[in-house]
Amino acid sequence: MGSAATPAIPAQHGSPRHIAGLRRFNVAPASLAEELLLSCCHSRRWAERVTAHRPYPTLDALLAAGDEAGYDLSAADLDEALAAESSAAPHPDAPPAAHTALRAAHAAYESRFGHAFVISLDGVRPGERLDQVLAGIRSRLGNEPEEERVIAADELRRLARARLTFGIAGS
């Protein structure tokens, strides 16, 4: 028994805003797409690679491509991406002691590892972010430099995913 083959059309997951943002990203000139991607992960090679595989049929496909490109970053690519990151400040309403503690923690981290502390706070409630950052810095300060590079690369991939979702596809 034969049946007529119908082409598989990937489901468009996400909000209409994500779908519209992804469509705009897919048709943007390559130079603009790369610049947009650099706001998600500041590795030129990563941005070129993700741009080169357009169009993406779904947000999930874009996120998978970003992950794959992130896993393939060379040491120099990772250095480039980490150099563009900056340490996040606490919410302006945080008490002065929180600002002081965070500045000191960031300074200790940057002195030890030579780049800003990166952590994805996707899914962390706003009221818990400061504690999460401070706890993360404290726990990661004891890492060996190579171990911390692996963790920082993973956090950078997580940040890129969130930025792709809410920046590129959410525009």
PDB file of N, CA and C in Angstrom, residues 73-76 78-79 82 109 112-113 115 140-154:
ATOM      1  N   LEU A  73      34.454  26.040  19.324  1.00  0.00           N
ATOM      2  CA  LEU A  73      35.312  27.214  19.476  1.00  0.00           C
ATOM      3  C   LEU A  73      36.736  26.787  19.803  1.00  0.00           C
ATOM      4  N   SER A  74      37.686  27.382  19.095  1.00  0.00           N
ATOM      5  CA  SER A  74      39.093  27.160  19.427  1.00  0.00           C
ATOM      6  C   SER A  74      39.414  27.965  20.684  1.00  0.00           C
ATOM      7  N   ALA A  75      40.607  27.763  21.223  1.00  0.00           N
ATOM      8  CA  ALA A  75      41.033  28.532  22.393  1.00  0.00           C
ATOM      9  C   ALA A  75      41.018  30.029  22.086  1.00  0.00           C
ATOM     10  N   ALA A  76      41.469  30.402  20.904  1.00  0.00           N
ATOM     11  CA  ALA A  76      41.489  31.820  20.516  1.00  0.00           C
ATOM     12  C   ALA A  76      40.063  32.364  20.363  1.00  0.00           C
ATOM     13  N   LEU A  78      37.413  31.283  21.960  1.00  0.00           N
ATOM     14  CA  LEU A  78      36.873  31.415  23.310  1.00  0.00           C
ATOM     15  C   LEU A  78      37.447  32.660  23.992  1.00  0.00           C
ATOM     16  N   ASP A  79      38.745  32.892  23.821  1.00  0.00           N
ATOM     17  CA  ASP A  79      39.360  34.110  24.374  1.00  0.00           C
ATOM     18  C   ASP A  79      38.677  35.362  23.828  1.00  0.00           C
ATOM     19  N   LEU A  82      35.169  35.627  25.440  1.00  0.00           N
ATOM     20  CA  LEU A  82      35.235  35.989  26.861  1.00  0.00           C
ATOM     21  C   LEU A  82      35.707  37.422  27.059  1.00  0.00           C
ATOM     22  N   TYR A 109      37.913  37.186  40.775  1.00  0.00           N
ATOM     23  CA  TYR A 109      37.757  36.236  39.666  1.00  0.00           C
ATOM     24  C   TYR A 109      38.587  36.680  38.460  1.00  0.00           C
ATOM     25  N   ARG A 112      42.248  36.173  38.886  1.00  0.00           N
ATOM     26  CA  ARG A 112      42.664  34.765  38.827  1.00  0.00           C
ATOM     27  C   ARG A 112      42.598  34.204  37.418  1.00  0.00           C
ATOM     28  N   PHE A 113      41.538  34.545  36.670  1.00  0.00           N
ATOM     29  CA  PHE A 113      41.313  33.877  35.381  1.00  0.00           C
ATOM     30  C   PHE A 113      41.516  34.770  34.157  1.00  0.00           C
ATOM     31  N   HIS A 115      39.570  37.053  32.776  1.00  0.00           N
ATOM     32  CA  HIS A 115      38.376  37.454  32.021  1.00  0.00           C
ATOM     33  C   HIS A 115      37.211  37.616  32.982  1.00  0.00           C
ATOM     34  N   ARG A 140      33.590  28.901  42.016  1.00  0.00           N
ATOM     35  CA  ARG A 140      34.460  28.710  40.852  1.00  0.00           C
ATOM     36  C   ARG A 140      35.857  29.285  41.043  1.00  0.00           C
ATOM     37  N   LEU A 141      36.060  30.143  42.031  1.00  0.00           N
ATOM     38  CA  LEU A 141      37.394  30.692  42.295  1.00  0.00           C
ATOM     39  C   LEU A 141      38.395  29.593  42.644  1.00  0.00           C
ATOM     40  N   GLY A 142      37.929  28.489  43.183  1.00  0.00           N
ATOM     41  CA  GLY A 142      38.809  27.386  43.552  1.00  0.00           C
ATOM     42  C   GLY A 142      39.176  26.477  42.393  1.00  0.00           C
ATOM     43  N   ASN A 143      38.598  26.701  41.231  1.00  0.00           N
ATOM     44  CA  ASN A 143      38.880  25.849  40.072  1.00  0.00           C
ATOM     45  C   ASN A 143      40.282  26.100  39.541  1.00  0.00           C
ATOM     46  N   GLU A 144      40.825  25.073  38.920  1.00  0.00           N
ATOM     47  CA  GLU A 144      42.064  25.232  38.170  1.00  0.00           C
ATOM     48  C   GLU A 144      41.718  25.993  36.888  1.00  0.00           C
ATOM     49  N   PRO A 145      42.647  26.754  36.313  1.00  0.00           N
ATOM     50  CA  PRO A 145      42.333  27.552  35.120  1.00  0.00           C
ATOM     51  C   PRO A 145      41.725  26.753  33.964  1.00  0.00           C
ATOM     52  N   GLU A 146      42.238  25.571  33.664  1.00  0.00           N
ATOM     53  CA  GLU A 146      41.681  24.791  32.543  1.00  0.00           C
ATOM     54  C   GLU A 146      40.266  24.300  32.845  1.00  0.00           C
ATOM     55  N   GLU A 147      40.019  23.908  34.092  1.00  0.00           N
ATOM     56  CA  GLU A 147      38.676  23.489  34.497  1.00  0.00           C
ATOM     57  C   GLU A 147      37.708  24.668  34.382  1.00  0.00           C
ATOM     58  N   GLU A 148      38.176  25.845  34.793  1.00  0.00           N
ATOM     59  CA  GLU A 148      37.310  27.028  34.721  1.00  0.00           C
ATOM     60  C   GLU A 148      37.026  27.425  33.278  1.00  0.00           C
ATOM     61  N   ARG A 149      37.978  27.241  32.374  1.00  0.00           N
ATOM     62  CA  ARG A 149      37.723  27.543  30.953  1.00  0.00           C
ATOM     63  C   ARG A 149      36.596  26.672  30.412  1.00  0.00           C
ATOM     64  N   VAL A 150      36.564  25.409  30.808  1.00  0.00           N
ATOM     65  CA  VAL A 150      35.506  24.507  30.362  1.00  0.00           C
ATOM     66  C   VAL A 150      34.154  24.988  30.891  1.00  0.00           C
ATOM     67  N   ILE A 151      34.120  25.369  32.161  1.00  0.00           N
ATOM     68  CA  ILE A 151      32.876  25.850  32.766  1.00  0.00           C
ATOM     69  C   ILE A 151      32.459  27.177  32.130  1.00  0.00           C
ATOM     70  N   ALA A 152      33.410  28.072  31.938  1.00  0.00           N
ATOM     71  CA  ALA A 152      33.100  29.367  31.328  1.00  0.00           C
ATOM     72  C   ALA A 152      32.580  29.184  29.902  1.00  0.00           C
ATOM     73  N   ALA A 153      33.168  28.245  29.154  1.00  0.00           N
ATOM     74  CA  ALA A 153      32.693  27.982  27.784  1.00  0.00           C
ATOM     75  C   ALA A 153      31.262  27.470  27.807  1.00  0.00           C
ATOM     76  N   ASP A 154      30.947  26.600  28.769  1.00  0.00           N
ATOM     77  CA  ASP A 154      29.584  26.084  28.882  1.00  0.00           C
ATOM     78  C   ASP A 154      28.611  27.205  29.244  1.00  0.00           C
TER      79      ASP A 154
END
